[in-house]
Every structure is written in C-alpha cells, then in structure tokens.
Amino acid sequence: MATNAVRHARRHGRTFDVALAHDGGKTIEVEVSDGSPHHPVLNGYDPDATSGRGLLLVAALCEEWGVREREFGKSVWARVVS
C-alpha cells in the first residue's frame, strides 16, 4: 500500500502517512494516506506484467479493505486478522 502511494499518488511537496492500529485482540488495521483524490481500483493483471499486483495482494491477504475520504486526498486501509 505504501509503494502504491509512492508510485501512483505522489504529489510535489506532499508526503504519505502510514498508520497501524491494533485492537488488543487479533486484528491489525494498516492505513496509508496520501494527497491524491483518486481511489485505487482492483483490476485483473497481465500474467507477463512486471507490476500491477499490489492491491490484488492486499485484497487476498486481508479480511477487508477500503478507502476513506479525507479533506485532502484519501486513506486506503486494510484489516488483517492474525
């Protein structure tokens, strides 16, 4: 998710943030915020492509994921149960 923020949502003079939250049980939420208003899209990929699988991997490894709107940009989050 952080790599996607760097590759696809970079804005001059802006950074991205990564936050981790643990619920005290078995759930961890990872959140990456950036300045881009564009939401990520889960697409199929070309098996011969050298990139394009990031969000597919996130979706496969987490319980659920989504996007939260922010005043400037968005946050992409994923909830992982250990």
N, CA, C and O atoms as a printed pandas DataFrame, in Angstrom:
     atom_number atom_name residue_name chain_id  residue_number  x_coord  y_coord  z_coord
0              1         N          MET        A               1    0.835   -1.187    0.000
1              2        CA          MET        A               1    0.000    0.000    0.000
2              3         C          MET        A               1    0.877    1.246    0.000
3              4         O          MET        A               1    0.576    2.223   -0.686
4              5         N          ALA        A               2    1.955    1.211    0.764
5              6        CA          ALA        A               2    2.855    2.367    0.778
6              7         C          ALA        A               2    3.518    2.538   -0.590
7              8         O          ALA        A               2    3.670    3.661   -1.070
8              9         N          THR        A               3    3.906    1.442   -1.207
9             10        CA          THR        A               3    4.508    1.521   -2.538
10            11         C          THR        A               3    3.525    2.105   -3.542
11            12         O          THR        A               3    3.910    2.909   -4.390
12            13         N          ASN        A               4    2.263    1.709   -3.455
13            14        CA          ASN        A               4    1.251    2.278   -4.353
14            15         C          ASN        A               4    1.125    3.783   -4.142
15            16         O          ASN        A               4    0.970    4.527   -5.111
16            17         N          ALA        A               5    1.188    4.241   -2.902
17            18        CA          ALA        A               5    1.101    5.679   -2.621
18            19         C          ALA        A               5    2.273    6.416   -3.261
19            20         O          ALA        A               5    2.098    7.497   -3.823
20            21         N          VAL        A               6    3.454    5.838   -3.175
21            22        CA          VAL        A               6    4.636    6.471   -3.771
22            23         C          VAL        A               6    4.538    6.461   -5.296
23            24         O          VAL        A               6    4.820    7.472   -5.940
24            25         N          ARG        A               7    4.149    5.352   -5.865
25            26        CA          ARG        A               7    4.128    5.224   -7.327
26            27         C          ARG        A               7    2.971    5.936   -7.995
27            28         O          ARG        A               7    3.139    6.494   -9.080
28            29         N          HIS        A               8    1.799    5.933   -7.377
29            30        CA          HIS        A               8    0.599    6.398   -8.073
30            31         C          HIS        A               8   -0.019    7.670   -7.517
31            32         O          HIS        A               8   -0.851    8.284   -8.185
32            33         N          ALA        A               9    0.359    8.080   -6.324
33            34        CA          ALA        A               9   -0.338    9.212   -5.706
34            35         C          ALA        A               9    0.619   10.312   -5.245
35            36         O          ALA        A               9    0.231   11.198   -4.483
36            37         N          ARG        A              10    1.839   10.255   -5.698
37            38        CA          ARG        A              10    2.824   11.251   -5.272
38            39         C          ARG        A              10    2.451   12.628   -5.797
39            40         O          ARG        A              10    2.089   12.792   -6.962
40            41         N          ARG        A              11    2.544   13.598   -4.925
41            42        CA          ARG        A              11    2.299   14.997   -5.264
42            43         C          ARG        A              11    3.504   15.800   -4.809
43            44         O          ARG        A              11    4.018   15.572   -3.715
44            45         N          HIS        A              12    3.959   16.729   -5.625
45            46        CA          HIS        A              12    5.114   17.552   -5.281
46            47         C          HIS        A              12    4.882   18.260   -3.942
47            48         O          HIS        A              12    3.853   18.902   -3.734
48            49         N          GLY        A              13    5.847   18.130   -3.053
49            50        CA          GLY        A              13    5.751   18.797   -1.760
50            51         C          GLY        A              13    4.882   18.097   -0.731
51            52         O          GLY        A              13    4.704   18.607    0.375
52            53         N          ARG        A              14    4.342   16.942   -1.076
53            54        CA          ARG        A              14    3.497   16.200   -0.125
54            55         C          ARG        A              14    4.084   14.823    0.125
55            56         O          ARG        A              14    4.770   14.248   -0.720
56            57         N          THR        A              15    3.800   14.327    1.281
57            58        CA          THR        A              15    4.268   13.003    1.659
58            59         C          THR        A              15    3.059   12.082    1.797
59            60         O          THR        A              15    1.933   12.461    1.474
60            61         N          PHE        A              16    3.306   10.891    2.271
61            62        CA          PHE        A              16    2.208    9.996    2.613
62            63         C          PHE        A              16    2.433    9.531    4.041
63            64         O          PHE        A              16    3.556    9.583    4.544
64            65         N          ASP        A              17    1.385    9.081    4.690
65            66        CA          ASP        A              17    1.450    8.620    6.070
66            67         C          ASP        A              17    1.050    7.152    6.146
67            68         O          ASP        A              17    0.205    6.684    5.382
68            69         N          VAL        A              18    1.664    6.444    7.067
69            70        CA          VAL        A              18    1.315    5.055    7.341
70            71         C          VAL        A              18    0.943    4.964    8.817
71            72         O          VAL        A              18    1.672    5.454    9.679
72            73         N          ALA        A              19   -0.186    4.339    9.103
73            74        CA          ALA        A              19   -0.628    4.155   10.479
74            75         C          ALA        A              19   -0.987    2.691   10.698
75            76         O          ALA        A              19   -1.540    2.031    9.819
76            77         N          LEU        A              20   -0.661    2.204   11.880
77            78        CA          LEU        A              20   -1.023    0.847   12.282
78            79         C          LEU        A              20   -1.850    0.938   13.547
79            80         O          LEU        A              20   -1.533    1.718   14.445
80            81         N          ALA        A              21   -2.909    0.146   13.625
81            82        CA          ALA        A              21   -3.755    0.110   14.818
82            83         C          ALA        A              21   -4.015   -1.348   15.173
83            84         O          ALA        A              21   -4.293   -2.174   14.304
84            85         N          HIS        A              22   -3.918   -1.649   16.463
85            86        CA          HIS        A              22   -4.172   -2.999   16.964
86            87         C          HIS        A              22   -5.339   -2.921   17.929
87            88         O          HIS        A              22   -5.380   -2.040   18.789
88            89         N          ASP        A              23   -6.279   -3.829   17.795
89            90        CA          ASP        A              23   -7.487   -3.763   18.624
90            91         C          ASP        A              23   -7.340   -4.461   19.973
91            92         O          ASP        A              23   -8.304   -4.548   20.733
92            93         N          GLY        A              24   -6.152   -4.955   20.273
93            94        CA          GLY        A              24   -5.948   -5.671   21.525
94            95         C          GLY        A              24   -6.241   -7.156   21.394
95            96         O          GLY        A              24   -5.968   -7.935   22.307
96            97         N          GLY        A              25   -6.788   -7.537   20.274
97            98        CA          GLY        A              25   -7.091   -8.947   20.010
98            99         C          GLY        A              25   -6.243   -9.450   18.869
99           100         O          GLY        A              25   -5.014   -9.421   18.928
100          101         N          LYS        A              26   -6.911   -9.911   17.830
101          102        CA          LYS        A              26   -6.209  -10.500   16.691
102          103         C          LYS        A              26   -6.240   -9.630   15.433
103          104         O          LYS        A              26   -5.774  -10.058   14.378
104          105         N          THR        A              27   -6.784   -8.417   15.535
105          106        CA          THR        A              27   -6.967   -7.599   14.340
106          107         C          THR        A              27   -5.991   -6.429   14.320
107          108         O          THR        A              27   -5.818   -5.718   15.310
108          109         N          ILE        A              28   -5.362   -6.252   13.170
109          110        CA          ILE        A              28   -4.480   -5.120   12.916
110          111         C          ILE        A              28   -5.027   -4.388   11.703
111          112         O          ILE        A              28   -5.384   -5.007   10.701
112          113         N          GLU        A              29   -5.090   -3.061   11.800
113          114        CA          GLU        A              29   -5.503   -2.262   10.655
114          115         C          GLU        A              29   -4.312   -1.439   10.192
115          116         O          GLU        A              29   -3.667   -0.748   10.980
116          117         N          VAL        A              30   -4.035   -1.527    8.900
117          118        CA          VAL        A              30   -2.976   -0.766    8.258
118          119         C          VAL        A              30   -3.655    0.300    7.416
119          120         O          VAL        A              30   -4.590    0.008    6.670
120          121         N          GLU        A              31   -3.184    1.541    7.535
121          122        CA          GLU        A              31   -3.794    2.634    6.779
122          123         C          GLU        A              31   -2.691    3.477    6.147
123          124         O          GLU        A              31   -1.746    3.886    6.822
124          125         N          VAL        A              32   -2.820    3.733    4.849
125          126        CA          VAL        A              32   -1.883    4.583    4.125
126          127         C          VAL        A              32   -2.678    5.751    3.562
127          128         O          VAL        A              32   -3.641    5.562    2.818
128          129         N          SER        A              33   -2.263    6.960    3.927
129          130        CA          SER        A              33   -2.946    8.176    3.482
130          131         C          SER        A              33   -2.043    8.942    2.526
131          132         O          SER        A              33   -0.832    9.018    2.732
132          133         N          ASP        A              34   -2.635    9.509    1.482
133          134        CA          ASP        A              34   -1.870   10.313    0.537
134          135         C          ASP        A              34   -2.727   11.469    0.049
135          136         O          ASP        A              34   -3.906   11.562    0.391
136          137         N          GLY        A              35   -2.144   12.338   -0.739
137          138        CA          GLY        A              35   -2.821   13.543   -1.190
138          139         C          GLY        A              35   -3.621   13.404   -2.467
139          140         O          GLY        A              35   -4.203   14.385   -2.932
140          141         N          SER        A              36   -3.667   12.228   -3.043
141          142        CA          SER        A              36   -4.397   12.041   -4.291
142          143         C          SER        A              36   -5.871   11.764   -4.019
143          144         O          SER        A              36   -6.195   10.990   -3.118
144          145         N          PRO        A              37   -6.771   12.385   -4.785
145          146        CA          PRO        A              37   -8.194   12.098   -4.618
146          147         C          PRO        A              37   -8.630   10.823   -5.344
147          148         O          PRO        A              37   -9.759   10.366   -5.167
148          149         N          HIS        A              38   -7.747   10.251   -6.154
149          150        CA          HIS        A              38   -8.099    9.086   -6.963
150          151         C          HIS        A              38   -8.068    7.805   -6.135
151          152         O          HIS        A              38   -7.086    7.520   -5.450
152          153         N          HIS        A              39   -9.143    7.044   -6.207
153          154        CA          HIS        A              39   -9.240    5.792   -5.461
154          155         C          HIS        A              39   -8.538    4.672   -6.215
155          156         O          HIS        A              39   -8.536    4.653   -7.446
156          157         N          PRO        A              40   -7.944    3.744   -5.483
157          158        CA          PRO        A              40   -7.345    2.590   -6.145
158          159         C          PRO        A              40   -8.435    1.693   -6.716
159          160         O          PRO        A              40   -9.549    1.638   -6.195
160          161         N          VAL        A              41   -8.104    1.002   -7.777
161          162        CA          VAL        A              41   -9.050    0.110   -8.438
162          163         C          VAL        A              41   -8.436   -1.282   -8.498
163          164         O          VAL        A              41   -7.301   -1.457   -8.939
164          165         N          LEU        A              42   -9.196   -2.254   -8.051
165          166        CA          LEU        A              42   -8.749   -3.642   -8.096
166          167         C          LEU        A              42   -9.038   -4.180   -9.493
167          168         O          LEU        A              42  -10.193   -4.402   -9.859
168          169         N          ASN        A              43   -7.984   -4.386  -10.261
169          170        CA          ASN        A              43   -8.112   -4.853  -11.643
170          171         C          ASN        A              43   -7.477   -6.221  -11.791
171          172         O          ASN        A              43   -6.710   -6.673  -10.941
172          173         N          GLY        A              44   -7.814   -6.859  -12.886
173          174        CA          GLY        A              44   -7.083   -8.054  -13.274
174          175         C          GLY        A              44   -5.710   -7.596  -13.737
175          176         O          GLY        A              44   -5.463   -6.393  -13.832
176          177         N          TYR        A              45   -4.834   -8.509  -14.022
177          178        CA          TYR        A              45   -3.498   -8.135  -14.464
178          179         C          TYR        A              45   -3.042   -9.088  -15.550
179          180         O          TYR        A              45   -3.542  -10.206  -15.673
180          181         N          ASP        A              46   -2.100   -8.631  -16.320
181          182        CA          ASP        A              46   -1.474   -9.447  -17.349
182          183         C          ASP        A              46   -0.440  -10.340  -16.665
183          184         O          ASP        A              46    0.438   -9.827  -15.972
184          185         N          PRO        A              47   -0.518  -11.642  -16.838
185          186        CA          PRO        A              47    0.435  -12.538  -16.170
186          187         C          PRO        A              47    1.894  -12.228  -16.503
187          188         O          PRO        A              47    2.788  -12.563  -15.726
188          189         N          ASP        A              48    2.143  -11.592  -17.647
189          190        CA          ASP        A              48    3.510  -11.254  -18.029
190          191         C          ASP        A              48    3.945   -9.879  -17.534
191          192         O          ASP        A              48    5.098   -9.490  -17.723
192          193         N          ALA        A              49    3.040   -9.145  -16.905
193          194        CA          ALA        A              49    3.367   -7.803  -16.417
194          195         C          ALA        A              49    4.327   -7.892  -15.236
195          196         O          ALA        A              49    4.290   -8.848  -14.461
196          197         N          THR        A              50    5.181   -6.890  -15.110
197          198        CA          THR        A              50    6.147   -6.872  -14.010
198          199         C          THR        A              50    5.635   -6.081  -12.810
199          200         O          THR        A              50    6.327   -5.994  -11.796
200          201         N          SER        A              51    4.449   -5.508  -12.905
201          202        CA          SER        A              51    3.855   -4.779  -11.792
202          203         C          SER        A              51    2.335   -4.864  -11.924
203          204         O          SER        A              51    1.814   -5.452  -12.871
204          205         N          GLY        A              52    1.634   -4.268  -10.960
205          206        CA          GLY        A              52    0.179   -4.226  -11.057
206          207         C          GLY        A              52   -0.562   -5.200  -10.169
207          208         O          GLY        A              52   -1.774   -5.372  -10.301
208          209         N          ARG        A              53    0.166   -5.841   -9.258
209          210        CA          ARG        A              53   -0.480   -6.833   -8.396
210          211         C          ARG        A              53   -0.626   -6.380   -6.943
211          212         O          ARG        A              53   -1.126   -7.138   -6.113
212          213         N          GLY        A              54   -0.201   -5.170   -6.627
213          214        CA          GLY        A              54   -0.178   -4.706   -5.242
214          215         C          GLY        A              54   -1.520   -4.785   -4.544
215          216         O          GLY        A              54   -1.634   -5.399   -3.483
216          217         N          LEU        A              55   -2.530   -4.174   -5.123
217          218        CA          LEU        A              55   -3.848   -4.182   -4.497
218          219         C          LEU        A              55   -4.473   -5.579   -4.522
219          220         O          LEU        A              55   -5.234   -5.937   -3.622
220          221         N          LEU        A              56   -4.157   -6.354   -5.533
221          222        CA          LEU        A              56   -4.618   -7.739   -5.598
222          223         C          LEU        A              56   -4.061   -8.536   -4.418
223          224         O          LEU        A              56   -4.773   -9.341   -3.819
224          225         N          LEU        A              57   -2.791   -8.313   -4.086
225          226        CA          LEU        A              57   -2.182   -8.982   -2.931
226          227         C          LEU        A              57   -2.816   -8.518   -1.624
227          228         O          LEU        A              57   -3.091   -9.327   -0.738
228          229         N          VAL        A              58   -3.044   -7.217   -1.510
229          230        CA          VAL        A              58   -3.695   -6.685   -0.313
230          231         C          VAL        A              58   -5.056   -7.352   -0.134
231          232         O          VAL        A              58   -5.376   -7.827    0.955
232          233         N          ALA        A              59   -5.847   -7.390   -1.187
233          234        CA          ALA        A              59   -7.191   -7.980   -1.109
234          235         C          ALA        A              59   -7.130   -9.465   -0.745
235          236         O          ALA        A              59   -7.996   -9.959   -0.023
236          237         N          ALA        A              60   -6.125  -10.172   -1.235
237          238        CA          ALA        A              60   -6.007  -11.605   -0.951
238          239         C          ALA        A              60   -5.567  -11.878    0.488
239          240         O          ALA        A              60   -5.935  -12.903    1.062
240          241         N          LEU        A              61   -4.790  -10.978    1.067
241          242        CA          LEU        A              61   -4.208  -11.229    2.384
242          243         C          LEU        A              61   -4.988  -10.643    3.554
243          244         O          LEU        A              61   -4.742  -11.002    4.705
244          245         N          CYS        A              62   -5.923   -9.750    3.268
245          246        CA          CYS        A              62   -6.622   -9.106    4.376
246          247         C          CYS        A              62   -8.071   -9.592    4.481
247          248         O          CYS        A              62   -8.615  -10.209    3.565
248          249         N          GLU        A              63   -8.660   -9.294    5.614
249          250        CA          GLU        A              63  -10.063   -9.633    5.866
250          251         C          GLU        A              63  -10.985   -8.729    5.042
251          252         O          GLU        A              63  -11.967   -9.185    4.456
252          253         N          GLU        A              64  -10.645   -7.445    5.014
253          254        CA          GLU        A              64  -11.359   -6.471    4.190
254          255         C          GLU        A              64  -10.472   -5.247    4.007
255          256         O          GLU        A              64   -9.527   -5.031    4.766
256          257         N          TRP        A              65  -10.787   -4.451    2.993
257          258        CA          TRP        A              65  -10.048   -3.225    2.748
258          259         C          TRP        A              65  -11.021   -2.192    2.187
259          260         O          TRP        A              65  -12.117   -2.530    1.741
260          261         N          GLY        A              66  -10.604   -0.937    2.218
261          262        CA          GLY        A              66  -11.474    0.107    1.704
262          263         C          GLY        A              66  -10.748    1.442    1.617
263          264         O          GLY        A              66   -9.536    1.535    1.811
264          265         N          VAL        A              67  -11.526    2.460    1.321
265          266        CA          VAL        A              67  -10.988    3.808    1.148
266          267         C          VAL        A              67  -11.803    4.765    2.006
267          268         O          VAL        A              67  -13.032    4.697    2.033
268          269         N          ARG        A              68  -11.109    5.658    2.706
269          270        CA          ARG        A              68  -11.758    6.722    3.474
270          271         C          ARG        A              68  -11.402    8.054    2.828
271          272         O          ARG        A              68  -10.241    8.309    2.509
272          273         N          GLU        A              69  -12.402    8.893    2.639
273          274        CA          GLU        A              69  -12.165   10.236    2.113
274          275         C          GLU        A              69  -11.504   11.082    3.197
275          276         O          GLU        A              69  -11.778   10.917    4.385
276          277         N          ARG        A              70  -10.635   11.984    2.769
277          278        CA          ARG        A              70  -10.026   12.954    3.676
278          279         C          ARG        A              70  -10.197   14.338    3.070
279          280         O          ARG        A              70  -10.566   14.467    1.903
280          281         N          GLU        A              71   -9.934   15.355    3.847
281          282        CA          GLU        A              71  -10.060   16.713    3.331
282          283         C          GLU        A              71   -9.153   16.902    2.107
283          284         O          GLU        A              71   -9.553   17.498    1.108
284          285         N          PHE        A              72   -7.943   16.389    2.208
285          286        CA          PHE        A              72   -7.006   16.425    1.084
286          287         C          PHE        A              72   -6.576   15.002    0.792
287          288         O          PHE        A              72   -5.713   14.466    1.486
288          289         N          GLY        A              73   -7.149   14.391   -0.203
289          290        CA          GLY        A              73   -6.756   13.043   -0.590
290          291         C          GLY        A              73   -7.630   11.971    0.022
291          292         O          GLY        A              73   -8.836   12.141    0.198
292          293         N          LYS        A              74   -6.985   10.861    0.341
293          294        CA          LYS        A              74   -7.713    9.678    0.811
294          295         C          LYS        A              74   -6.820    8.847    1.709
295          296         O          LYS        A              74   -5.614    9.076    1.802
296          297         N          SER        A              75   -7.435    7.876    2.368
297          298        CA          SER        A              75   -6.724    6.849    3.129
298          299         C          SER        A              75   -7.201    5.498    2.632
299          300         O          SER        A              75   -8.403    5.252    2.531
300          301         N          VAL        A              76   -6.268    4.637    2.328
301          302        CA          VAL        A              76   -6.588    3.251    1.966
302          303         C          VAL        A              76   -6.241    2.404    3.180
303          304         O          VAL        A              76   -5.136    2.498    3.715
304          305         N          TRP        A              77   -7.178    1.586    3.610
305          306        CA          TRP        A              77   -6.960    0.772    4.809
306          307         C          TRP        A              77   -7.202   -0.697    4.500
307          308         O          TRP        A              77   -7.937   -1.051    3.578
308          309         N          ALA        A              78   -6.561   -1.538    5.300
309          310        CA          ALA        A              78   -6.743   -2.988    5.201
310          311         C          ALA        A              78   -6.765   -3.552    6.612
311          312         O          ALA        A              78   -5.944   -3.181    7.451
312          313         N          ARG        A              79   -7.691   -4.433    6.864
313          314        CA          ARG        A              79   -7.836   -5.073    8.174
314          315         C          ARG        A              79   -7.350   -6.516    8.059
315          316         O          ARG        A              79   -7.861   -7.300    7.259
316          317         N          VAL        A              80   -6.357   -6.844    8.874
317          318        CA          VAL        A              80   -5.748   -8.171    8.853
318          319         C          VAL        A              80   -6.013   -8.852   10.186
319          320         O          VAL        A              80   -5.817   -8.254   11.244
320          321         N          VAL        A              81   -6.456  -10.095   10.135
321          322        CA          VAL        A              81   -6.695  -10.876   11.347
322          323         C          VAL        A              81   -5.577  -11.912   11.438
323          324         O          VAL        A              81   -5.345  -12.682   10.506
324          325         N          SER        A              82   -4.893  -11.914   12.577
325          326        CA          SER        A              82   -3.762  -12.849   12.739
326          327         C          SER        A              82   -4.220  -14.154   13.347
327          328         O          SER        A              82   -3.409  -15.056   13.556
